[in-house]
Coordinates of C-alpha atoms in Angstrom, one line a residue:
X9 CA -10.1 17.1 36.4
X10 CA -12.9 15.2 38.3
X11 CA -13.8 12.2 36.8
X12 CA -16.7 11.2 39.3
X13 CA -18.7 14.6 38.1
X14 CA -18.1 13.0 34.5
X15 CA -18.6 9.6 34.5
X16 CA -22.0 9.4 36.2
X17 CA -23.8 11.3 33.6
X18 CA -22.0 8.6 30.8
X19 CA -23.6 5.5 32.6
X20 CA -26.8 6.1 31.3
X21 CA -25.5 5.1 27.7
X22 CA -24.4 2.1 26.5
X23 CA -20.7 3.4 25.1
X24 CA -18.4 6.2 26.2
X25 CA -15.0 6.8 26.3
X26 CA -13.4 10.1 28.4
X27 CA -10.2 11.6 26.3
X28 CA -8.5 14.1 28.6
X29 CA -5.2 16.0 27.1
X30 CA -2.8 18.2 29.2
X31 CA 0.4 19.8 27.8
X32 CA 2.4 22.1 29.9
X33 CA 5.0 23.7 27.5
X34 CA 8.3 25.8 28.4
X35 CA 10.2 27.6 25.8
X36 CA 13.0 29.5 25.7
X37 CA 12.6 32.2 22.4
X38 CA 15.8 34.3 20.6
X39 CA 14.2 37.0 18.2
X40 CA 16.3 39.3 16.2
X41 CA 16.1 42.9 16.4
X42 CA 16.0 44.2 12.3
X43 CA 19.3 46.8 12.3
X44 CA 19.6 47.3 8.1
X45 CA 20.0 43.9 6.8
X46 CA 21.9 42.0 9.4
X47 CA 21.4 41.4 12.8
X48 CA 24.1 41.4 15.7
X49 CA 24.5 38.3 17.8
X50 CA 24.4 40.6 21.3
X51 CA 21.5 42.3 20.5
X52 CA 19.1 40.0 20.4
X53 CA 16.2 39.7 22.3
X54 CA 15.2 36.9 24.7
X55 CA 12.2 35.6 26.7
X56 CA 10.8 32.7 28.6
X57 CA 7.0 31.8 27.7
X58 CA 5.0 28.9 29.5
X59 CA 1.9 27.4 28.0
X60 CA -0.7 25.3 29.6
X61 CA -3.7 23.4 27.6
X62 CA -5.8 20.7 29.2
X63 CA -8.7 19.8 27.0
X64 CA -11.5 17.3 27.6
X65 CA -13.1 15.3 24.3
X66 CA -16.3 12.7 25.2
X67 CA -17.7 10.2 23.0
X68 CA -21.2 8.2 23.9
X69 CA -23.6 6.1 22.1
X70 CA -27.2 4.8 23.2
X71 CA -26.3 1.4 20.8
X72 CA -27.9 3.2 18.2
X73 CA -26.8 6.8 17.7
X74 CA -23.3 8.5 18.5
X75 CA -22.5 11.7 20.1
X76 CA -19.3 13.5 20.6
X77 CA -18.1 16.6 23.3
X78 CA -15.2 18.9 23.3
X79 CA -14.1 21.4 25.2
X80 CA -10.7 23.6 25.8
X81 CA -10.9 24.8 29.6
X82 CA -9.9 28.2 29.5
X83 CA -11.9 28.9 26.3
X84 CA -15.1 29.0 25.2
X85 CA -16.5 26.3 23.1
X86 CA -19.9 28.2 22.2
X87 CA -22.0 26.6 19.5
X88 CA -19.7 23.5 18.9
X89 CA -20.7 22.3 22.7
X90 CA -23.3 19.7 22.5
X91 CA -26.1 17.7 25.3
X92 CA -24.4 14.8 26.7
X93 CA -28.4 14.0 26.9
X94 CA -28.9 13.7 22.7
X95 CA -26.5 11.4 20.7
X96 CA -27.0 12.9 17.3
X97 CA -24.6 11.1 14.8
X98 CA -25.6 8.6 12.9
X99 CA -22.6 6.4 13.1
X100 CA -22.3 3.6 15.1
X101 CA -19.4 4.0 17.9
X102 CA -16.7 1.5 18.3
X103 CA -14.9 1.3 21.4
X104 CA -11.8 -1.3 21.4
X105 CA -11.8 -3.5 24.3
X106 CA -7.8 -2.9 24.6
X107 CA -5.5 -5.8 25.5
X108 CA -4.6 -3.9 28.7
X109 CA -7.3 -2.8 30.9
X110 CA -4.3 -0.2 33.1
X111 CA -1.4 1.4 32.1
X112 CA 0.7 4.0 33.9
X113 CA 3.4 4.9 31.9
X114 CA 6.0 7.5 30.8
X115 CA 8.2 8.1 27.7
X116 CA 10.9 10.9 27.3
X117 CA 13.4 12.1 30.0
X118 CA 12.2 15.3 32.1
X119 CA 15.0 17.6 31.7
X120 CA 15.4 20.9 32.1
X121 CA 15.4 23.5 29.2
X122 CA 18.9 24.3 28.2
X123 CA 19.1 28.0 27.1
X124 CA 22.7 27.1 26.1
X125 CA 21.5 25.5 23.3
X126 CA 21.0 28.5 21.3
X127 CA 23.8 30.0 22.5
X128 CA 26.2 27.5 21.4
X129 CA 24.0 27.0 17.9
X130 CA 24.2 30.9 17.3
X131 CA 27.9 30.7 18.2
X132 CA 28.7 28.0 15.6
X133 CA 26.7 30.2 12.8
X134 CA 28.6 33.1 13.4
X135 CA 32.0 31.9 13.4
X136 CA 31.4 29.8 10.2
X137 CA 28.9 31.5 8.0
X138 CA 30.8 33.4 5.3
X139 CA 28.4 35.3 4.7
X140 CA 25.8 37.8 6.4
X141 CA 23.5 36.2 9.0
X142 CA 20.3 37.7 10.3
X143 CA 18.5 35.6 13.3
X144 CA 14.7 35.6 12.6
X145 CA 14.0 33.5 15.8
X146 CA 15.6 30.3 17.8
X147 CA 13.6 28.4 20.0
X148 CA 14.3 25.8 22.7
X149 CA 12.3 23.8 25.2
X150 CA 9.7 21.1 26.1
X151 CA 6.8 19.8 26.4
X152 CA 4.9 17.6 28.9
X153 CA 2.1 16.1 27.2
X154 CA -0.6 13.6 29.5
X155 CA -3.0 11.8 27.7
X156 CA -6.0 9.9 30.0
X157 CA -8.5 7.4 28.3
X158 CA -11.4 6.0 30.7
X159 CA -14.0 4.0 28.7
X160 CA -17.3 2.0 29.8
X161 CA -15.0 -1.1 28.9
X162 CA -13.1 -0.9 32.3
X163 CA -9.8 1.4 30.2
X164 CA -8.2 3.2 32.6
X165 CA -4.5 4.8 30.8
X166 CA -2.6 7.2 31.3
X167 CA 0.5 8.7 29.5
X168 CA 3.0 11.2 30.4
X169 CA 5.1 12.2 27.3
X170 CA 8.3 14.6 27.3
X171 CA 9.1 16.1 24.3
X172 CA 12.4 18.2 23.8
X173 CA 12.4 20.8 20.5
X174 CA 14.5 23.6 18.9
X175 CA 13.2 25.6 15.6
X176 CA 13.2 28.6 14.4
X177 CA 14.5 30.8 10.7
X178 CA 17.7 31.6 10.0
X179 CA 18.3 34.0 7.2
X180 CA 21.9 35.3 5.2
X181 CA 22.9 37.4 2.4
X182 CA 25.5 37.4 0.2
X183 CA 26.2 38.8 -2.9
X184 CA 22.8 41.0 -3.0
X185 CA 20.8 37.3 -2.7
X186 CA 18.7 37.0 0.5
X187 CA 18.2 33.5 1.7
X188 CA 16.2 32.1 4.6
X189 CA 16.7 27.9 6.1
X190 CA 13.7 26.8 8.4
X191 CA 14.4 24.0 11.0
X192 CA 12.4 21.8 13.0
X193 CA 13.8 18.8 15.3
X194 CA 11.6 17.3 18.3
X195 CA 12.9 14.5 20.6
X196 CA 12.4 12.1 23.6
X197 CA 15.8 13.1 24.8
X198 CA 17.3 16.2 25.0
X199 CA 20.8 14.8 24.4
X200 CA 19.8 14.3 21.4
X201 CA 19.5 18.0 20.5
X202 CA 22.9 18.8 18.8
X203 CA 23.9 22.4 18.2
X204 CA 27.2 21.5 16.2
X205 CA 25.0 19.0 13.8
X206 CA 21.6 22.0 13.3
X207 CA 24.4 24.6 12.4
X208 CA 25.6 21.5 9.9
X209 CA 22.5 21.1 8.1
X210 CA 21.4 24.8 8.2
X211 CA 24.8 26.1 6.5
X212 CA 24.7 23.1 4.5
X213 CA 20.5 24.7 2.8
X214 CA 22.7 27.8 1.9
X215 CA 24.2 28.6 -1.6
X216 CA 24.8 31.7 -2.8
X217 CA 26.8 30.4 -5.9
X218 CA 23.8 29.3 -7.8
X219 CA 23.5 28.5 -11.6
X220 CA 20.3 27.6 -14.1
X221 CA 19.3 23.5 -14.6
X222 CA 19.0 23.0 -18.2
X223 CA 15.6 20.9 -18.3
X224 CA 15.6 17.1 -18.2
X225 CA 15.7 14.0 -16.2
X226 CA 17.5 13.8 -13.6
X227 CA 18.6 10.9 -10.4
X228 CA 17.9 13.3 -7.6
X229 CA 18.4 12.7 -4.1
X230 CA 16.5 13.6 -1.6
X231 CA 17.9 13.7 1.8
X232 CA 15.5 13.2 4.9
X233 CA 13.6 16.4 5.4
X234 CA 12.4 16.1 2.2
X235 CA 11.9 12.3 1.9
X236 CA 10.0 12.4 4.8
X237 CA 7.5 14.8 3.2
X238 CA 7.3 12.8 -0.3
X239 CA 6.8 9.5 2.1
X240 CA 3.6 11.5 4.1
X241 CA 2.4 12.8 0.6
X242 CA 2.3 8.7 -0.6
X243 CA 1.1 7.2 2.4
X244 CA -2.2 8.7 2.4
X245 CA -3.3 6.2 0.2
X246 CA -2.8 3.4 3.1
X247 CA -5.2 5.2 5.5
X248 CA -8.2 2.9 5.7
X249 CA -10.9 6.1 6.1
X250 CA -9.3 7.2 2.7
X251 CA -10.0 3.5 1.3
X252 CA -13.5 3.1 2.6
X253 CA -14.6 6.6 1.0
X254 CA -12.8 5.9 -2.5
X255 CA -10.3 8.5 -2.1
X256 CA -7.2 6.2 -2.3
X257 CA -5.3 4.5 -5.0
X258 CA -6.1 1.2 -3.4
X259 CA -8.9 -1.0 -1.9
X260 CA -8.5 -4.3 0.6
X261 CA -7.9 -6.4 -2.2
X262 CA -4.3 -5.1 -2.4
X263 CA -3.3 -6.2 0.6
X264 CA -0.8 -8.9 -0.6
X265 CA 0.1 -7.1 -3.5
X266 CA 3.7 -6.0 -4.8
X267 CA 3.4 -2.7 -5.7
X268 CA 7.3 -0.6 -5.6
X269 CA 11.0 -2.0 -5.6
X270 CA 12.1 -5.2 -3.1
X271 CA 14.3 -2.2 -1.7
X272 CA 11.5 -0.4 0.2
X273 CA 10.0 -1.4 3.6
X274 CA 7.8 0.7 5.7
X275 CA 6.7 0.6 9.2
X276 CA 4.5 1.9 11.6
X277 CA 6.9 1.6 14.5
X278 CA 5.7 3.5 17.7
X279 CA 5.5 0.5 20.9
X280 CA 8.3 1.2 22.8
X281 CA 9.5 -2.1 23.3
X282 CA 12.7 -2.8 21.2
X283 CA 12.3 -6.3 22.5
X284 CA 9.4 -6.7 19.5
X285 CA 11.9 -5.0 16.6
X286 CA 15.1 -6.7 17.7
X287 CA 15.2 -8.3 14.0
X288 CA 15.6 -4.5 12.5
X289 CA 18.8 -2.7 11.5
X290 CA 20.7 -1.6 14.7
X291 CA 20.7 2.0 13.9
X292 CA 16.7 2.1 13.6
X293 CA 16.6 0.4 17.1
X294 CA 19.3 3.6 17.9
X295 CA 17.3 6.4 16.7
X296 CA 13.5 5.2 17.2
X297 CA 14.1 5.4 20.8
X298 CA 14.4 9.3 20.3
X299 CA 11.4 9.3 18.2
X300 CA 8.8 11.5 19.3
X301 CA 5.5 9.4 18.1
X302 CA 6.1 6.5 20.3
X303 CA 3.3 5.3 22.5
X304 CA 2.0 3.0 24.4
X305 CA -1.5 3.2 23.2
X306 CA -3.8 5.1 20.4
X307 CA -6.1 7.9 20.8
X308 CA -8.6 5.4 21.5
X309 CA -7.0 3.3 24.2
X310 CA -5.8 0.1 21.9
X311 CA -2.6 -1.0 22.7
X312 CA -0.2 0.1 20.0
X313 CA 1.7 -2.6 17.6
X314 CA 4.6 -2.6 15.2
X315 CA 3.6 -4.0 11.7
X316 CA 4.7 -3.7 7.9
X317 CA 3.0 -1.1 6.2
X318 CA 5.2 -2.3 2.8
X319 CA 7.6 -4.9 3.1
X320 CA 10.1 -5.2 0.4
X321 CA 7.3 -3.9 -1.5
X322 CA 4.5 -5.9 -0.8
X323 CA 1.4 -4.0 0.6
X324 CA 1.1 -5.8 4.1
X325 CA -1.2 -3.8 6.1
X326 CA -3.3 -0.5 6.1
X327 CA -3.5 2.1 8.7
X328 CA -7.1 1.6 10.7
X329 CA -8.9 2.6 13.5
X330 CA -11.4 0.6 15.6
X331 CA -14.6 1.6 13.2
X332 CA -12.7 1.6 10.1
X333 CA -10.7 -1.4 10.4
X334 CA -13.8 -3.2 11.2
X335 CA -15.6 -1.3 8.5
X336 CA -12.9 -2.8 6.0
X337 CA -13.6 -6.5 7.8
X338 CA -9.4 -6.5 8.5
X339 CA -7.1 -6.6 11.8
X340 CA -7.4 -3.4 13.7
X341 CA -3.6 -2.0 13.7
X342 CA -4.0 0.6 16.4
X343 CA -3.5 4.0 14.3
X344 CA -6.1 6.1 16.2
X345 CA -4.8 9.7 16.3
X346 CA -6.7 12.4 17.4
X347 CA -5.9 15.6 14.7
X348 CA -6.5 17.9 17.4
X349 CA -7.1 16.7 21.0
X350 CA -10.5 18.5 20.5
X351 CA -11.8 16.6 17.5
X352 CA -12.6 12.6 17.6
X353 CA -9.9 10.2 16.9
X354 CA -9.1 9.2 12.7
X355 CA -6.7 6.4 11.1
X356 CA -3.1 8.4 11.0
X357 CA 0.6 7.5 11.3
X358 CA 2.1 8.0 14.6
X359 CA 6.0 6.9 14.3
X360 CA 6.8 5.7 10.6
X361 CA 10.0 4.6 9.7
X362 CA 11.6 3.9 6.0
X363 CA 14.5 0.9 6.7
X364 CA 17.7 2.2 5.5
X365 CA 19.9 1.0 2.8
X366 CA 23.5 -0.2 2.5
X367 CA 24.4 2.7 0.2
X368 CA 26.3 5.9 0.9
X369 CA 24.7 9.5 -0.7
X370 CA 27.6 10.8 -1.1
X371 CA 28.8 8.1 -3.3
X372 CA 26.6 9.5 -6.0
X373 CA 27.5 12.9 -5.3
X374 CA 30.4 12.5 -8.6
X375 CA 27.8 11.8 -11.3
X376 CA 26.9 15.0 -13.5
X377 CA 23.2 13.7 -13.8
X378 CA 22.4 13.8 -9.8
X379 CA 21.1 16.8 -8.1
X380 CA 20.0 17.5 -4.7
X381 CA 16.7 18.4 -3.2
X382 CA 17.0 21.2 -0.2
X383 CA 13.3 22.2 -0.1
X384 CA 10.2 21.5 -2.1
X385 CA 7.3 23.4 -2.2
X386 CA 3.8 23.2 -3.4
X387 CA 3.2 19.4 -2.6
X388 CA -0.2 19.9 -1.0
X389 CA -1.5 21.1 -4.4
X390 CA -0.5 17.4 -5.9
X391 CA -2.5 14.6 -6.6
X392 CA -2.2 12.2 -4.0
X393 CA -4.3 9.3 -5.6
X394 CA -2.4 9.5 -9.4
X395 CA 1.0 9.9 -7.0
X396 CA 1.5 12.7 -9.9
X397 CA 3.5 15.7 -8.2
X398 CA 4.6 19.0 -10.0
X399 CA 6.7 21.0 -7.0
X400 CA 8.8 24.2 -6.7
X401 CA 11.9 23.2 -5.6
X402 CA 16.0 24.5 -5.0
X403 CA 19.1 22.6 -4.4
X404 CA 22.3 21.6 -4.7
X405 CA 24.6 19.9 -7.6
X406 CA 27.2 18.2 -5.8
X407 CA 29.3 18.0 -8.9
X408 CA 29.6 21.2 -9.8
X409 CA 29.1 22.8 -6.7
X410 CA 26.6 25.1 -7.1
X411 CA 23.1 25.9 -5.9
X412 CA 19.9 26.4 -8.1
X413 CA 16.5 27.8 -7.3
X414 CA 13.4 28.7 -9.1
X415 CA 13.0 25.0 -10.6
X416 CA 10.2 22.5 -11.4
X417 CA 10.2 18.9 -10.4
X418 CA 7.7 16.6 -11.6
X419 CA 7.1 13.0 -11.9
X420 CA 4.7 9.8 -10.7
X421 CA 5.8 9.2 -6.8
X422 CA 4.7 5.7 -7.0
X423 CA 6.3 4.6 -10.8
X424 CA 9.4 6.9 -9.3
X425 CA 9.5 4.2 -6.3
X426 CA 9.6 0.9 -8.0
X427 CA 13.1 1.5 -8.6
X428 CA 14.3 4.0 -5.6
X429 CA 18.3 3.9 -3.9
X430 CA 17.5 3.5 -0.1
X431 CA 20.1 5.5 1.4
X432 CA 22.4 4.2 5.0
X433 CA 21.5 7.4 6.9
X434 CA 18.5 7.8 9.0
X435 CA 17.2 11.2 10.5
X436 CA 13.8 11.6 12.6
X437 CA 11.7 14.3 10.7
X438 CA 8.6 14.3 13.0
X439 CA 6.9 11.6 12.7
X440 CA 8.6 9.7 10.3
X441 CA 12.6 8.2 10.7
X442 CA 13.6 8.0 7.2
X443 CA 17.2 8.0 5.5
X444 CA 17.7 10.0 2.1
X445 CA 16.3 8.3 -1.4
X446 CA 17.5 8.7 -4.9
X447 CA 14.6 9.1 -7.5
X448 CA 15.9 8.5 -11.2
X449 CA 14.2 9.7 -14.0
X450 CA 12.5 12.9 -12.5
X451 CA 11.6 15.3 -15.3
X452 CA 13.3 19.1 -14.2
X453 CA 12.0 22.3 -15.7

């Protein structure tokens, strides 16, 4: 992409930064082919798809007025295209300065795609499943991801990002009961892709032996998959657009505040120096560095930092961006993400980790009152502000053994988390590196 065709129509304005994205994606793809209900391991079919984006997102100001332009090369952008010549948004544009003015950089390991992956992951799932398996789709591969930010404050960075993934839906019957496990893992490294420990947790979501919950309260666990979602669903409130336009449960005068249980810390995490978290837990320092939302810098060129967002269950910080932190008169924490490489940059989390505890799950796994949380649904519909949550939800009761399905849990996510168990195991789950939480008192129906 040539900058010098760019840049000399930005001069005439007093602001502008140049966001350019690339992402150059290889994936391997198993699909089954339907025969009656089950599907036969060698007759599956397979392909190899490439995918190339490179995107281009400009933001100027005249000191008074703001524009913004996007476009996807390869597409048409149409009506959403606007005159570099006529800043039409009201809002003033910030522009950090950036502590570093370069930056060439690289995260991930370039590796390429094993295929055998699947292989050995479908391989494990057929020899151990006792019951009928039908393969929806498996897929394996990477991503290269290049992000570019050149600003009229002398910015000039650039980060290449390998990203390693396998997904897909696995489906089984037994017993005339039809059951489907989705699975999602993303990685710097592709060592870190395990075959033996997916088919683990995948055969682990499956039970055909289920039985009715009586309604109650309940201490439910809920491993990382889900934790990770109830986490995301809470920490909206911490995101400093949300604050500024009254949509949160909290305002700058909580900062200090002690809001949950000594027992819960979170932090934004995602600099990759491990020099700066050397006080942290060992096995966070061992698993952030496969964590796919490390950086170097935010969407808008700020250098990234590692800071509290809760710390034994103080509020410490919020989540800003250049124009909102400044809006909220606090320090700027570097949490510019861009939603979509084609829209302009918001306040988001990037790499957020939960500190584990000293307690084993499984420990708990005796007691006739715990249950286990396999998947949740409906959390989108909940109330993010009250923290009140009503979700669909199955699982598992270790005690007895058996599965359940069809069942209501409901409760207040932040009164639930003034008295949480923080779990010893850690799992990344996206963008968040969380171990599994018991929640007691949830109300099941």
């Amino acid at each position: 992409m040539d900058l010098k065709k760019i840049i000399p129509g930005l001069k005439k304005f007093r602001l502008w930064e140049v966001f350019i994205y690339e992402s150059v994606s290889q994936e391997f793809v198993c699909e089954g082919i339907e025969e009656g209900t089950t599907i036969n391991k060698n007759k599956l079919k397979k392909e190899v798809k490439e995918r190339t984006r490179n995107v281009i997102a400009i933001r100027f100001s005249d000191g008074r007025k703001s524009g913004f332009f996007a476009q996807d090369f390869g597409k048409k952008f149409g009506k959403n295209q606007i005159s570099l010549d006529k800043p039409i948004s009201e809002q003033k544009l910030e522009i950090p300065k950036g502590a570093t003015k370069k930056i060439r950089a690289s995260l991930g390991e370039d590796k390429d795609v094993n295929q055998e992956n699947i292989d050995e992951l479908l391989e494990i799932l057929f020899q151990k499943a006792d019951f009928k398996l039908v393969i929806d789709k498996v897929s394996v591969g990477k991503t290269t991801q290049t992000r570019r930010i050149v600003n009229s404050k002398g910015l000039d960075l650039v980060e290449r990002k390998t990203l390693h993934f396998i997904y897909g839906a696995i489906g089984g019957e037994k017993n005339g009961q039809r059951q489907i496990v989705y699975f999602s893992e993303y990685f710097l490294f592709p060592s870190k892709i395990s075959p033996h420990d997916i088919a683990k947790k995948i055969l682990a979501d499956f039970n055909f032996d289920e039985v009715r919950l009586k309604a109650g309260k309940f201490k439910v666990i809920f491993p990382p998959k889900v934790a990770a979602q109830i986490i995301e669903f809470m920490i909206e409130n911490f995101s400093a657009d949300r604050i500024i336009s009254k949509l949160s449960r909290f305002t700058e005068r909580d900062l200090g505040k002690k809001v949950f249980s000594d027992s819960l810390s979170i932090f934004e995490l995602a600099y990759p120096s491990f020099d700066s978290i050397s006080g942290f837990n060992k096995k966070v320092q061992e698993e952030l560095k496969f964590a796919p939302g490390l950086a170097y810098f935010d969407d808008e060129g700020e250098e990234k930092k590692n800071f509290p967002i809760i710390k034994s269950g103080v509020i410490e910080n919020f989540i800003t961006h250049a124009l909102s932190a400044k809006k909220l008169n606090i320090q700027n924490t570097a949490c510019a993400v861009r939603p979509n490489p084609l829209s302009p940059p918001i306040p988001a989390i990037s790499s957020l980790v939960i500190l584990p505890g000293d307690e084993s799950k499984e420990k708990y796994y005796s007691f006739s009152d715990v249950i286990l949380i396999s998947e949740i649904i409906g959390l989108h519909t909940s109330d993010p502000i009250k923290g009140d949550f009503s979700v669909g939800c199955r699982g598992y009761i270790p005690s007895a053994g058996k599965g359940f399905k069809n069942t209501t849990i409901s409760g207040n996510i932040f009164e639930l988390l003034k008295n949480p168990i923080i779990f010893d195991d850690l799992s990344i789950e996206g963008k968040i590196l969380t171990p599994s939480i018991l929640l007691e008192g949830v109300q099941v129906s």
